[in-house]
Coordinates of C-alpha atoms in Angstrom, one line a residue:
M13 CA 0.0 0.0 0.0
P14 CA 1.1 3.7 -0.4
H15 CA 3.2 4.7 2.6
P16 CA 0.7 7.0 4.3
L17 CA -1.9 4.3 4.4
A18 CA 0.4 1.5 5.4
R19 CA 1.9 3.7 8.2
S20 CA -1.6 4.5 9.6
V21 CA -2.5 0.9 9.6
R22 CA 0.7 0.0 11.4
A23 CA 0.0 2.8 14.0
L24 CA -3.4 1.2 14.6
Q25 CA -1.9 -2.2 15.1
R26 CA 0.6 -0.8 17.6
A27 CA -1.8 1.5 19.5
P28 CA -1.4 0.6 23.2
G29 CA -4.8 1.2 24.6
P30 CA -8.5 1.5 23.7
K31 CA -8.5 5.3 23.4
D32 CA -5.4 5.2 21.2
Q33 CA -6.9 2.4 19.1
Y34 CA -10.1 4.2 18.6
E35 CA -8.4 7.4 17.5
A36 CA -5.9 5.5 15.2
M37 CA -8.9 3.7 13.6
L38 CA -10.5 7.0 12.6
E39 CA -7.2 8.5 11.4
A40 CA -6.6 5.4 9.2
A41 CA -10.1 5.7 7.8
E42 CA -9.5 9.3 6.7
I43 CA -6.1 8.6 5.3
L44 CA -7.7 5.8 3.3
A45 CA -10.2 8.3 1.9
I46 CA -7.4 10.8 1.1
T47 CA -5.2 8.1 -0.5
L48 CA -8.1 7.0 -2.8
T49 CA -8.9 10.6 -3.7
V50 CA -5.4 11.7 -4.7
T51 CA -4.9 8.5 -6.6
G52 CA -8.2 9.0 -8.4
A53 CA -7.3 12.7 -9.2
A54 CA -4.0 11.5 -10.7
L55 CA -6.0 9.2 -13.0
L56 CA -8.3 11.9 -14.1
R57 CA -5.4 14.2 -14.9
G58 CA -3.9 11.4 -16.9
Q59 CA -7.1 11.3 -19.0
I60 CA -7.1 15.1 -19.5
D61 CA -3.4 15.1 -20.5
G62 CA -4.0 12.2 -22.9
R63 CA -1.8 9.7 -21.0
L64 CA -4.7 7.5 -20.3
A65 CA -7.4 6.5 -22.9
G66 CA -10.6 8.5 -22.9
D67 CA -13.0 10.1 -25.3
G68 CA -14.3 13.7 -25.2
D69 CA -17.1 13.0 -22.8
Q70 CA -14.7 11.1 -20.4
R71 CA -12.2 14.0 -20.5
D72 CA -15.0 16.4 -19.7
R73 CA -16.1 14.2 -16.8
A74 CA -12.5 14.2 -15.6
R75 CA -12.3 18.0 -15.7
Q76 CA -15.5 18.3 -13.7
G77 CA -14.1 15.9 -11.1
L78 CA -10.9 17.9 -10.7
A79 CA -12.8 21.2 -10.6
A80 CA -15.0 19.8 -7.8
L81 CA -11.8 18.8 -5.9
R82 CA -10.2 22.2 -6.5
N83 CA -13.3 23.9 -5.1
G84 CA -13.3 21.7 -2.1
L85 CA -9.8 22.7 -1.3
L86 CA -10.8 26.4 -1.6
R87 CA -13.3 25.7 1.3
R88 CA -10.8 23.5 3.3
A89 CA -11.0 19.8 2.8
T90 CA -12.4 17.5 5.5
F91 CA -13.1 13.8 5.8
G92 CA -16.5 14.6 4.2
T93 CA -14.8 16.3 1.2
W94 CA -12.9 13.2 0.4
T95 CA -15.8 10.8 0.7
N96 CA -18.2 13.0 -1.2
W97 CA -15.7 13.4 -4.0
L98 CA -15.2 9.6 -4.2
D99 CA -18.9 9.1 -4.3
Q100 CA -19.9 11.8 -6.7
H101 CA -17.0 11.8 -9.1
L102 CA -14.6 8.9 -8.9
G103 CA -17.5 6.4 -8.4
P104 CA -19.3 7.4 -11.7
V105 CA -16.0 7.4 -13.6
S106 CA -15.2 3.9 -12.4
T107 CA -18.7 2.8 -13.6
A108 CA -18.3 4.4 -17.0
Q109 CA -14.8 3.2 -17.4
P110 CA -14.4 -0.1 -15.5
D111 CA -11.0 -0.8 -17.2
L112 CA -9.5 2.5 -15.9
V113 CA -7.9 0.7 -13.0
P114 CA -8.5 -3.1 -12.5
G115 CA -10.7 -3.6 -9.4
L116 CA -11.5 0.1 -8.8
R117 CA -15.2 -0.1 -9.6
T118 CA -15.8 -3.2 -7.5
A119 CA -13.7 -1.8 -4.7
L120 CA -15.7 1.5 -4.5
Q121 CA -19.2 0.1 -5.0
G122 CA -19.1 -3.5 -3.9
D123 CA -20.0 -6.7 -5.7
G124 CA -23.6 -7.3 -4.6
R125 CA -22.5 -9.6 -1.8
T126 CA -20.5 -7.1 0.2
P127 CA -20.7 -3.3 0.4
G128 CA -18.0 -1.3 -1.2
I129 CA -15.5 1.1 0.3
L130 CA -17.8 4.1 0.0
T131 CA -20.4 2.5 2.3
D132 CA -17.8 1.7 4.9
L133 CA -16.1 5.1 4.7
R134 CA -19.5 6.8 5.1
A135 CA -20.0 5.0 8.4
L136 CA -16.5 5.8 9.6
Q137 CA -16.9 9.4 8.5
N138 CA -20.2 9.7 10.5
E139 CA -18.4 8.3 13.5
R140 CA -15.6 10.9 13.1
N141 CA -18.3 13.6 12.9
R142 CA -19.9 12.2 16.0
T143 CA -16.7 12.6 18.0
S144 CA -16.0 16.0 16.5
H145 CA -19.4 17.3 17.7
G146 CA -18.8 16.3 21.3
D147 CA -19.9 12.7 21.6
K148 CA -16.4 11.2 22.3
P149 CA -15.9 7.9 24.1
R150 CA -15.8 8.8 27.8
S151 CA -14.0 5.7 29.1
P152 CA -11.7 2.9 27.9
Q153 CA -14.7 0.6 27.8
E154 CA -16.6 2.9 25.5
S155 CA -13.6 3.3 23.2
A156 CA -13.2 -0.4 23.0
L157 CA -16.9 -0.9 22.2
R158 CA -16.8 1.7 19.4
T159 CA -13.6 0.2 17.9
A160 CA -15.2 -3.2 18.0
E161 CA -18.2 -1.8 16.1
F162 CA -16.4 0.2 13.4
G163 CA -13.1 -1.7 13.2
P164 CA -14.5 -4.4 11.0
Q165 CA -15.7 -1.8 8.5
L166 CA -12.3 -0.3 8.3
E167 CA -10.7 -3.7 7.8
R168 CA -13.2 -4.6 5.1
A169 CA -12.5 -1.2 3.3
L170 CA -8.8 -1.8 3.5
G171 CA -9.2 -5.3 2.0
A172 CA -11.2 -3.8 -0.9
A173 CA -8.5 -1.2 -1.5
D174 CA -5.9 -3.8 -2.3
F175 CA -6.0 -2.7 -5.9
L176 CA -3.8 0.2 -4.7
V177 CA -1.0 -2.3 -4.6
G178 CA -1.0 -2.3 -8.4
T179 CA -0.6 1.5 -8.6
P180 CA 2.3 2.2 -6.3
W181 CA 3.5 5.7 -5.4
L182 CA 6.9 6.8 -6.5
L183 CA 9.2 9.7 -5.6
T184 CA 11.8 11.0 -8.2
V185 CA 15.5 10.6 -7.1
S186 CA 17.1 11.4 -10.5
C187 CA 16.3 11.7 -14.1
G188 CA 19.1 11.6 -16.7
Y189 CA 18.8 11.9 -20.5
R190 CA 20.5 9.5 -23.0
P191 CA 21.1 11.5 -26.2
R192 CA 21.8 8.5 -28.3
S193 CA 18.6 6.6 -27.5
R194 CA 16.6 9.8 -26.7
R195 CA 15.3 8.2 -23.5
F196 CA 15.5 9.0 -19.8
D197 CA 17.1 6.9 -17.1
V198 CA 15.0 7.4 -14.0
V199 CA 15.6 6.4 -10.5
M200 CA 12.5 6.5 -8.2
Q201 CA 11.9 5.7 -4.6
R202 CA 9.0 3.3 -4.1
V203 CA 6.8 5.1 -1.5
T204 CA 5.1 2.0 -0.2
G205 CA 5.0 0.0 3.0
D206 CA 5.0 1.2 6.6
H207 CA 8.8 1.8 6.9
P208 CA 10.0 5.3 6.1
D209 CA 13.1 4.1 4.3
F210 CA 12.0 3.5 0.7
E211 CA 13.5 1.1 -1.8
C212 CA 14.8 2.5 -5.1
Q213 CA 13.7 1.3 -8.5
S214 CA 15.1 2.2 -11.9
F215 CA 13.2 2.8 -15.2
T216 CA 13.9 3.8 -18.7
W217 CA 11.2 6.1 -20.1
A218 CA 10.6 8.1 -23.2
E219 CA 9.5 11.1 -21.2
P220 CA 11.2 12.9 -18.3
V221 CA 9.8 13.3 -14.8
A222 CA 10.2 16.3 -12.4
D223 CA 12.7 16.2 -9.6
D224 CA 11.5 15.5 -6.0
T225 CA 8.0 14.9 -7.3
F226 CA 5.5 12.1 -6.3
Y227 CA 4.0 9.9 -9.1
L228 CA 1.5 7.2 -9.5
L229 CA 2.8 4.2 -11.5
T230 CA 0.3 2.7 -13.9
S231 CA 0.4 0.3 -16.8
E232 CA 0.5 3.4 -19.0
G233 CA 3.4 5.0 -17.2
A234 CA 3.9 7.5 -14.4
L235 CA 1.1 10.0 -13.6
T236 CA 1.9 13.0 -11.3
L237 CA 0.4 13.2 -7.9
A238 CA 1.4 16.9 -7.7
P239 CA 0.1 19.3 -6.5
L240 CA -2.0 17.2 -4.2
V241 CA 0.9 15.3 -2.6
A242 CA 4.2 16.9 -1.8
G243 CA 7.3 16.5 0.4
L244 CA 7.7 19.7 2.4
L245 CA 10.0 20.9 5.2
C246 CA 8.1 21.2 8.4
D247 CA 9.3 24.0 10.7
R248 CA 8.0 22.2 13.8
C249 CA 9.6 18.8 13.0
G250 CA 12.7 20.2 11.2
Q251 CA 12.4 17.5 8.6
V252 CA 10.7 16.8 5.3
E253 CA 7.2 15.5 5.7
L254 CA 5.0 13.6 3.2
C255 CA 2.0 15.9 3.0
Y256 CA -1.4 16.3 1.3
A257 CA -3.2 19.4 0.2
S258 CA -5.7 20.5 2.8
S259 CA -6.8 24.0 1.7
V260 CA -6.0 27.1 -0.3
D261 CA -6.4 30.6 1.2
R262 CA -8.8 32.5 -1.1
H263 CA -7.2 35.8 -0.3
T264 CA -3.4 35.1 -0.4
G265 CA -3.5 32.0 -2.6
T266 CA -1.2 30.1 -0.2
A267 CA -1.7 26.4 0.0
I268 CA -1.9 24.7 3.4
F269 CA -0.6 21.1 3.4
K270 CA -1.0 18.6 6.2
S271 CA 1.6 16.0 7.2
F272 CA 0.2 12.5 6.8
A273 CA 2.1 11.3 9.9
R274 CA 1.6 14.1 12.4
G275 CA -1.1 16.4 11.0
H276 CA 1.3 19.4 11.1
E277 CA 0.3 22.2 8.8
I278 CA 2.8 23.7 6.3
S279 CA 2.2 26.7 4.1
D280 CA 3.4 26.9 0.5
P281 CA 2.5 29.8 -1.9
E282 CA 3.8 28.2 -5.0
L283 CA 1.8 25.0 -4.6
G284 CA -1.2 27.2 -3.9
D285 CA -0.8 28.6 -7.4
E286 CA -0.6 25.1 -8.8
L287 CA -3.8 24.0 -7.0
R288 CA -5.7 27.0 -8.2
M289 CA -4.6 26.1 -11.8
L290 CA -6.5 22.8 -11.6
P291 CA -9.5 22.8 -13.9
D292 CA -12.2 25.3 -12.7

């Protein structure tokens, strides 16, 4: 699985007590929704750019989906932003194009015998809203009961999301041009698994990739995850954090990114420009 999701599941497995387990369960659920959203957005951009197959209607649908996500970021994204986008935009795309990513349609919508990820994420989102509005577990026993109630839904959603294994996240290490063959030797880190030290993988591609940029690897090549995912230096941590776009200030245009691991907020005006340049 992509690293943010794998790390959150590992944190849940290692949570020491009922309260920690409950909070880690809800965090893993939201990170699953974010991971699915930014993956889906990369696929839609791939269609718009012509890297993935799609006719005119499909490209228009992709633009509408990215515009909705852009507008959600201008209002500040929440757990509901991610699940609504998956339901209203990526779900219909997966139905209209079942071959876009093998397993995506069944994962989101179920197979008739078991519910899809969207059903389980809705339940977990409602539980997060419940705690945000004051109804938090008041004792270890209540935390354990709620984890026992909603944990199986998270586990089922994670199982359905195993198609993500086939579209790993990559981070550019280097990209060198071969003049004779007119191709590019690319070294990427494979941003997968729960350990923060990533393995390197080499490719030879006909097109270059940007430095220090996250990509989604598909059967049709690498699709950029920028500007929704970025590695940014956190002033609080003093280190580069793997982050996702959380909001864009309407007045200054500055983007606010959140660290997947710690939830720290990091501002970046340049990425704010890129986010606002998504289809409107």
